[in-house]
Amino acid sequence: MFVKFFLVIALLQAVCAQQRFEVLVEFGTNFSTLAIDTQNEINELYHFNADMVREFNRELLLELGRMVPEMREADSSFQQQIAAADGVDDECREYVEELRELFLLFQNWDIQDCAYYAHVELADDSVNRFLPYAITFLSENTRSISQVVESFSRNNAVAEFDALVEELDGEWEYYQTLAVSFGDFLFDEILAHADVADHCLTLSATV
């Protein structure tokens, strides 16, 4: 009789232990799945961010490229006017030519300054706007894969299994919230590139 009783107890303990182990496996699977899904989303945002930065640089190059032929055309027209001017002595014509060259020098400096400051702003924005946060998020997201083992190391799973499960529940909620909030935050960071790009393009348009 007692032998059967102890066998039943042992069987129940084995079943409970198996059920507890399955709970941990389920947590591990959930954490890994969430981490992979979040990783894929971050990768998409990485590509989107790179596309935005490339497009803004392309637009800036087009704007700078527009300035050069326009200024050359204006200078050529001005030279023709100088050459065709009537009643102007050589000394006056030479003086106007010197002013033209000085004006061209100032224009060239304007273009160079515009390109320099636009480059500095876009470079700083490209490096500091999105990437630091994405790297931090990736690191935290990767940590979630080993969260079950990490929590296991902090808790006495034999004597306080419920405490371990409670901690894992809290961590699961944390990572779910993190995935949503950080995804939205990174997307907003990408959209914020437009403010810097608009400022750079406005700056170039005033040259």
PDB file of C-alpha atoms in Angstrom:
ATOM      1  CA  MET A   1       0.000   0.000   0.000  1.00  0.00           C
ATOM      2  CA  PHE A   2       2.716   2.453   1.032  1.00  0.00           C
ATOM      3  CA  VAL A   3       4.791   1.475  -1.989  1.00  0.00           C
ATOM      4  CA  LYS A   4       1.922   2.391  -4.317  1.00  0.00           C
ATOM      5  CA  PHE A   5       1.437   5.664  -2.443  1.00  0.00           C
ATOM      6  CA  PHE A   6       5.083   6.643  -2.836  1.00  0.00           C
ATOM      7  CA  LEU A   7       5.001   5.655  -6.499  1.00  0.00           C
ATOM      8  CA  VAL A   8       1.992   7.919  -7.056  1.00  0.00           C
ATOM      9  CA  ILE A   9       3.758  10.774  -5.252  1.00  0.00           C
ATOM     10  CA  ALA A  10       6.895  10.254  -7.336  1.00  0.00           C
ATOM     11  CA  LEU A  11       4.825  10.179 -10.514  1.00  0.00           C
ATOM     12  CA  LEU A  12       3.039  13.404  -9.568  1.00  0.00           C
ATOM     13  CA  GLN A  13       6.350  15.084  -8.799  1.00  0.00           C
ATOM     14  CA  ALA A  14       7.734  13.984 -12.151  1.00  0.00           C
ATOM     15  CA  VAL A  15       4.664  15.317 -13.954  1.00  0.00           C
ATOM     16  CA  CYS A  16       4.864  18.625 -12.081  1.00  0.00           C
ATOM     17  CA  ALA A  17       8.569  18.914 -12.817  1.00  0.00           C
ATOM     18  CA  GLN A  18       7.906  18.242 -16.497  1.00  0.00           C
ATOM     19  CA  GLN A  19       5.141  20.833 -16.560  1.00  0.00           C
ATOM     20  CA  ARG A  20       7.425  23.372 -14.906  1.00  0.00           C
ATOM     21  CA  PHE A  21      10.155  22.647 -17.422  1.00  0.00           C
ATOM     22  CA  GLU A  22       7.677  23.104 -20.264  1.00  0.00           C
ATOM     23  CA  VAL A  23       6.749  26.521 -18.851  1.00  0.00           C
ATOM     24  CA  LEU A  24      10.391  27.579 -19.027  1.00  0.00           C
ATOM     25  CA  VAL A  25      10.731  26.213 -22.555  1.00  0.00           C
ATOM     26  CA  GLU A  26       7.621  28.142 -23.576  1.00  0.00           C
ATOM     27  CA  PHE A  27       9.070  31.331 -22.109  1.00  0.00           C
ATOM     28  CA  GLY A  28      12.322  30.710 -23.958  1.00  0.00           C
ATOM     29  CA  THR A  29      10.479  30.164 -27.236  1.00  0.00           C
ATOM     30  CA  ASN A  30       8.419  33.321 -26.764  1.00  0.00           C
ATOM     31  CA  PHE A  31      11.468  35.438 -25.967  1.00  0.00           C
ATOM     32  CA  SER A  32      13.369  34.075 -28.973  1.00  0.00           C
ATOM     33  CA  THR A  33      10.441  34.604 -31.343  1.00  0.00           C
ATOM     34  CA  LEU A  34       9.933  38.165 -30.143  1.00  0.00           C
ATOM     35  CA  ALA A  35      13.662  38.869 -30.474  1.00  0.00           C
ATOM     36  CA  ILE A  36      13.738  37.573 -34.059  1.00  0.00           C
ATOM     37  CA  ASP A  37      10.624  39.522 -35.070  1.00  0.00           C
ATOM     38  CA  THR A  38      12.006  42.675 -33.476  1.00  0.00           C
ATOM     39  CA  GLN A  39      15.389  42.133 -35.130  1.00  0.00           C
ATOM     40  CA  ASN A  40      13.690  41.924 -38.528  1.00  0.00           C
ATOM     41  CA  GLU A  41      11.788  45.140 -37.844  1.00  0.00           C
ATOM     42  CA  ILE A  42      14.981  46.937 -36.820  1.00  0.00           C
ATOM     43  CA  ASN A  43      16.719  45.705 -39.970  1.00  0.00           C
ATOM     44  CA  GLU A  44      13.910  47.169 -42.064  1.00  0.00           C
ATOM     45  CA  LEU A  45      14.257  50.478 -40.218  1.00  0.00           C
ATOM     46  CA  TYR A  46      18.028  50.370 -40.809  1.00  0.00           C
ATOM     47  CA  HIS A  47      17.437  50.083 -44.558  1.00  0.00           C
ATOM     48  CA  PHE A  48      14.779  52.792 -44.479  1.00  0.00           C
ATOM     49  CA  ASN A  49      17.116  55.088 -42.551  1.00  0.00           C
ATOM     50  CA  ALA A  50      19.943  54.492 -45.037  1.00  0.00           C
ATOM     51  CA  ASP A  51      17.601  55.170 -47.963  1.00  0.00           C
ATOM     52  CA  MET A  52      16.496  58.455 -46.397  1.00  0.00           C
ATOM     53  CA  VAL A  53      20.074  59.604 -45.780  1.00  0.00           C
ATOM     54  CA  ARG A  54      21.097  58.697 -49.339  1.00  0.00           C
ATOM     55  CA  GLU A  55      18.109  60.548 -50.782  1.00  0.00           C
ATOM     56  CA  PHE A  56      18.829  63.713 -48.800  1.00  0.00           C
ATOM     57  CA  ASN A  57      22.465  63.664 -49.918  1.00  0.00           C
ATOM     58  CA  ARG A  58      21.353  63.150 -53.515  1.00  0.00           C
ATOM     59  CA  GLU A  59      18.976  66.123 -53.311  1.00  0.00           C
ATOM     60  CA  LEU A  60      21.736  68.273 -51.855  1.00  0.00           C
ATOM     61  CA  LEU A  61      24.146  67.267 -54.623  1.00  0.00           C
ATOM     62  CA  LEU A  62      21.523  68.106 -57.240  1.00  0.00           C
ATOM     63  CA  GLU A  63      21.034  71.525 -55.664  1.00  0.00           C
ATOM     64  CA  LEU A  64      24.769  72.189 -55.545  1.00  0.00           C
ATOM     65  CA  GLY A  65      25.115  70.914 -59.094  1.00  0.00           C
ATOM     66  CA  ARG A  66      22.420  73.342 -60.227  1.00  0.00           C
ATOM     67  CA  MET A  67      24.353  76.311 -58.854  1.00  0.00           C
ATOM     68  CA  VAL A  68      27.534  75.780 -60.862  1.00  0.00           C
ATOM     69  CA  PRO A  69      26.115  75.938 -64.426  1.00  0.00           C
ATOM     70  CA  GLU A  70      23.781  78.782 -63.440  1.00  0.00           C
ATOM     71  CA  MET A  71      26.693  80.823 -62.115  1.00  0.00           C
ATOM     72  CA  ARG A  72      28.798  80.008 -65.175  1.00  0.00           C
ATOM     73  CA  GLU A  73      25.981  81.088 -67.451  1.00  0.00           C
ATOM     74  CA  ALA A  74      25.526  84.322 -65.511  1.00  0.00           C
ATOM     75  CA  ASP A  75      29.263  85.011 -65.645  1.00  0.00           C
ATOM     76  CA  SER A  76      29.396  84.336 -69.384  1.00  0.00           C
ATOM     77  CA  SER A  77      26.504  86.728 -69.958  1.00  0.00           C
ATOM     78  CA  PHE A  78      28.200  89.357 -67.803  1.00  0.00           C
ATOM     79  CA  GLN A  79      31.452  89.026 -69.779  1.00  0.00           C
ATOM     80  CA  GLN A  80      29.548  89.530 -73.023  1.00  0.00           C
ATOM     81  CA  GLN A  81      27.964  92.671 -71.618  1.00  0.00           C
ATOM     82  CA  ILE A  82      31.372  93.988 -70.603  1.00  0.00           C
ATOM     83  CA  ALA A  83      32.799  93.298 -74.051  1.00  0.00           C
ATOM     84  CA  ALA A  84      29.818  94.869 -75.821  1.00  0.00           C
ATOM     85  CA  ALA A  85      29.668  97.973 -73.661  1.00  0.00           C
ATOM     86  CA  ASP A  86      30.110 101.200 -75.676  1.00  0.00           C
ATOM     87  CA  GLY A  87      31.865 104.323 -74.529  1.00  0.00           C
ATOM     88  CA  VAL A  88      33.957 102.521 -71.912  1.00  0.00           C
ATOM     89  CA  ASP A  89      37.713 102.995 -71.800  1.00  0.00           C
ATOM     90  CA  ASP A  90      40.175 100.172 -71.176  1.00  0.00           C
ATOM     91  CA  GLU A  91      40.889 101.249 -67.607  1.00  0.00           C
ATOM     92  CA  CYS A  92      37.218 101.082 -66.679  1.00  0.00           C
ATOM     93  CA  ARG A  93      36.791  97.769 -68.471  1.00  0.00           C
ATOM     94  CA  GLU A  94      39.802  96.338 -66.628  1.00  0.00           C
ATOM     95  CA  TYR A  95      38.388  97.542 -63.311  1.00  0.00           C
ATOM     96  CA  VAL A  96      35.043  95.849 -64.028  1.00  0.00           C
ATOM     97  CA  GLU A  97      36.871  92.630 -64.931  1.00  0.00           C
ATOM     98  CA  GLU A  98      38.642  92.719 -61.573  1.00  0.00           C
ATOM     99  CA  LEU A  99      35.303  93.178 -59.839  1.00  0.00           C
ATOM    100  CA  ARG A 100      33.899  90.246 -61.827  1.00  0.00           C
ATOM    101  CA  GLU A 101      36.739  87.977 -60.718  1.00  0.00           C
ATOM    102  CA  LEU A 102      36.274  89.095 -57.113  1.00  0.00           C
ATOM    103  CA  PHE A 103      32.547  88.409 -57.363  1.00  0.00           C
ATOM    104  CA  LEU A 104      33.248  84.929 -58.775  1.00  0.00           C
ATOM    105  CA  LEU A 105      35.603  84.267 -55.875  1.00  0.00           C
ATOM    106  CA  PHE A 106      32.920  85.242 -53.359  1.00  0.00           C
ATOM    107  CA  GLN A 107      30.375  83.054 -55.136  1.00  0.00           C
ATOM    108  CA  ASN A 108      32.742  80.098 -55.065  1.00  0.00           C
ATOM    109  CA  TRP A 109      33.310  80.612 -51.350  1.00  0.00           C
ATOM    110  CA  ASP A 110      29.557  80.685 -50.826  1.00  0.00           C
ATOM    111  CA  ILE A 111      29.160  77.343 -52.593  1.00  0.00           C
ATOM    112  CA  GLN A 112      32.046  75.805 -50.664  1.00  0.00           C
ATOM    113  CA  ASP A 113      30.695  77.086 -47.340  1.00  0.00           C
ATOM    114  CA  CYS A 114      27.240  75.819 -48.198  1.00  0.00           C
ATOM    115  CA  ALA A 115      28.614  72.385 -49.086  1.00  0.00           C
ATOM    116  CA  TYR A 116      30.756  72.282 -45.941  1.00  0.00           C
ATOM    117  CA  TYR A 117      28.045  73.246 -43.454  1.00  0.00           C
ATOM    118  CA  ALA A 118      25.479  71.041 -45.179  1.00  0.00           C
ATOM    119  CA  HIS A 119      27.932  68.129 -45.020  1.00  0.00           C
ATOM    120  CA  VAL A 120      28.598  68.719 -41.316  1.00  0.00           C
ATOM    121  CA  GLU A 121      24.899  68.873 -40.487  1.00  0.00           C
ATOM    122  CA  LEU A 122      23.960  65.856 -42.583  1.00  0.00           C
ATOM    123  CA  ALA A 123      26.915  63.811 -41.335  1.00  0.00           C
ATOM    124  CA  ASP A 124      26.126  64.587 -37.706  1.00  0.00           C
ATOM    125  CA  ASP A 125      22.461  63.856 -38.283  1.00  0.00           C
ATOM    126  CA  SER A 126      23.222  60.608 -40.126  1.00  0.00           C
ATOM    127  CA  VAL A 127      25.462  59.301 -37.339  1.00  0.00           C
ATOM    128  CA  ASN A 128      23.752  60.624 -34.207  1.00  0.00           C
ATOM    129  CA  ARG A 129      20.080  60.776 -35.127  1.00  0.00           C
ATOM    130  CA  PHE A 130      19.177  57.091 -35.501  1.00  0.00           C
ATOM    131  CA  LEU A 131      22.148  54.756 -35.136  1.00  0.00           C
ATOM    132  CA  PRO A 132      23.018  55.141 -31.401  1.00  0.00           C
ATOM    133  CA  TYR A 133      19.453  54.337 -30.362  1.00  0.00           C
ATOM    134  CA  ALA A 134      19.170  51.456 -32.812  1.00  0.00           C
ATOM    135  CA  ILE A 135      22.416  49.929 -31.515  1.00  0.00           C
ATOM    136  CA  THR A 136      21.225  50.226 -27.910  1.00  0.00           C
ATOM    137  CA  PHE A 137      17.901  48.679 -28.807  1.00  0.00           C
ATOM    138  CA  LEU A 138      19.570  45.826 -30.691  1.00  0.00           C
ATOM    139  CA  SER A 139      21.763  45.065 -27.696  1.00  0.00           C
ATOM    140  CA  GLU A 140      18.796  44.997 -25.335  1.00  0.00           C
ATOM    141  CA  ASN A 141      16.747  42.958 -27.770  1.00  0.00           C
ATOM    142  CA  THR A 142      19.533  40.377 -28.108  1.00  0.00           C
ATOM    143  CA  ARG A 143      19.666  40.039 -24.326  1.00  0.00           C
ATOM    144  CA  SER A 144      16.063  38.833 -24.335  1.00  0.00           C
ATOM    145  CA  ILE A 145      17.097  35.600 -26.075  1.00  0.00           C
ATOM    146  CA  SER A 146      18.931  34.430 -22.941  1.00  0.00           C
ATOM    147  CA  GLN A 147      16.475  35.981 -20.483  1.00  0.00           C
ATOM    148  CA  VAL A 148      15.204  32.614 -19.180  1.00  0.00           C
ATOM    149  CA  VAL A 149      18.724  31.446 -18.358  1.00  0.00           C
ATOM    150  CA  GLU A 150      19.546  34.823 -16.801  1.00  0.00           C
ATOM    151  CA  SER A 151      16.439  34.731 -14.603  1.00  0.00           C
ATOM    152  CA  PHE A 152      17.124  31.099 -13.770  1.00  0.00           C
ATOM    153  CA  SER A 153      20.534  32.085 -12.419  1.00  0.00           C
ATOM    154  CA  ARG A 154      18.975  34.663 -10.094  1.00  0.00           C
ATOM    155  CA  ASN A 155      16.231  32.485  -8.631  1.00  0.00           C
ATOM    156  CA  ASN A 156      15.973  29.247  -6.685  1.00  0.00           C
ATOM    157  CA  ALA A 157      13.911  27.306  -9.194  1.00  0.00           C
ATOM    158  CA  VAL A 158      13.552  24.345  -6.842  1.00  0.00           C
ATOM    159  CA  ALA A 159      12.236  26.154  -3.787  1.00  0.00           C
ATOM    160  CA  GLU A 160      10.768  29.294  -5.390  1.00  0.00           C
ATOM    161  CA  PHE A 161       9.645  28.359  -8.874  1.00  0.00           C
ATOM    162  CA  ASP A 162       6.681  30.739  -8.736  1.00  0.00           C
ATOM    163  CA  ALA A 163       9.063  33.649  -8.114  1.00  0.00           C
ATOM    164  CA  LEU A 164      10.999  32.656 -11.228  1.00  0.00           C
ATOM    165  CA  VAL A 165       7.818  32.562 -13.309  1.00  0.00           C
ATOM    166  CA  GLU A 166       6.735  35.921 -11.890  1.00  0.00           C
ATOM    167  CA  GLU A 167      10.063  37.476 -12.885  1.00  0.00           C
ATOM    168  CA  LEU A 168       9.809  36.019 -16.381  1.00  0.00           C
ATOM    169  CA  ASP A 169       6.269  37.390 -16.710  1.00  0.00           C
ATOM    170  CA  GLY A 170       7.590  40.835 -15.831  1.00  0.00           C
ATOM    171  CA  GLU A 171      10.485  40.563 -18.272  1.00  0.00           C
ATOM    172  CA  TRP A 172       8.146  39.376 -21.022  1.00  0.00           C
ATOM    173  CA  GLU A 173       5.927  42.414 -20.527  1.00  0.00           C
ATOM    174  CA  TYR A 174       9.022  44.652 -20.525  1.00  0.00           C
ATOM    175  CA  TYR A 175      10.343  43.312 -23.829  1.00  0.00           C
ATOM    176  CA  GLN A 176       6.932  43.512 -25.493  1.00  0.00           C
ATOM    177  CA  THR A 177       6.579  47.139 -24.436  1.00  0.00           C
ATOM    178  CA  LEU A 178      10.158  47.848 -25.494  1.00  0.00           C
ATOM    179  CA  ALA A 179       9.601  46.376 -28.952  1.00  0.00           C
ATOM    180  CA  VAL A 180       6.594  48.603 -29.621  1.00  0.00           C
ATOM    181  CA  SER A 181       7.853  51.821 -28.030  1.00  0.00           C
ATOM    182  CA  PHE A 182      11.370  51.637 -29.443  1.00  0.00           C
ATOM    183  CA  GLY A 183      10.069  50.738 -32.889  1.00  0.00           C
ATOM    184  CA  ASP A 184       7.919  53.876 -32.873  1.00  0.00           C
ATOM    185  CA  PHE A 185      10.815  55.924 -31.487  1.00  0.00           C
ATOM    186  CA  LEU A 186      13.237  54.769 -34.194  1.00  0.00           C
ATOM    187  CA  PHE A 187      10.692  55.528 -36.903  1.00  0.00           C
ATOM    188  CA  ASP A 188      10.250  59.053 -35.520  1.00  0.00           C
ATOM    189  CA  GLU A 189      14.040  59.456 -35.532  1.00  0.00           C
ATOM    190  CA  ILE A 190      14.103  58.605 -39.229  1.00  0.00           C
ATOM    191  CA  LEU A 191      11.361  61.116 -40.010  1.00  0.00           C
ATOM    192  CA  ALA A 192      13.298  63.778 -38.089  1.00  0.00           C
ATOM    193  CA  HIS A 193      16.026  63.603 -40.765  1.00  0.00           C
ATOM    194  CA  ALA A 194      13.714  65.721 -42.906  1.00  0.00           C
ATOM    195  CA  ASP A 195      14.120  68.780 -40.663  1.00  0.00           C
ATOM    196  CA  VAL A 196      17.895  68.805 -41.121  1.00  0.00           C
ATOM    197  CA  ALA A 197      17.626  68.062 -44.831  1.00  0.00           C
ATOM    198  CA  ASP A 198      15.146  70.914 -45.343  1.00  0.00           C
ATOM    199  CA  HIS A 199      17.475  73.292 -43.519  1.00  0.00           C
ATOM    200  CA  CYS A 200      20.440  72.245 -45.674  1.00  0.00           C
ATOM    201  CA  LEU A 201      18.458  72.577 -48.898  1.00  0.00           C
ATOM    202  CA  THR A 202      17.136  75.970 -47.815  1.00  0.00           C
ATOM    203  CA  LEU A 203      20.687  77.063 -47.044  1.00  0.00           C
ATOM    204  CA  SER A 204      21.891  75.983 -50.476  1.00  0.00           C
ATOM    205  CA  ALA A 205      18.983  77.719 -52.194  1.00  0.00           C
ATOM    206  CA  THR A 206      20.014  81.068 -50.713  1.00  0.00           C
ATOM    207  CA  VAL A 207      23.480  80.969 -52.275  1.00  0.00           C
TER     208      VAL A 207
END
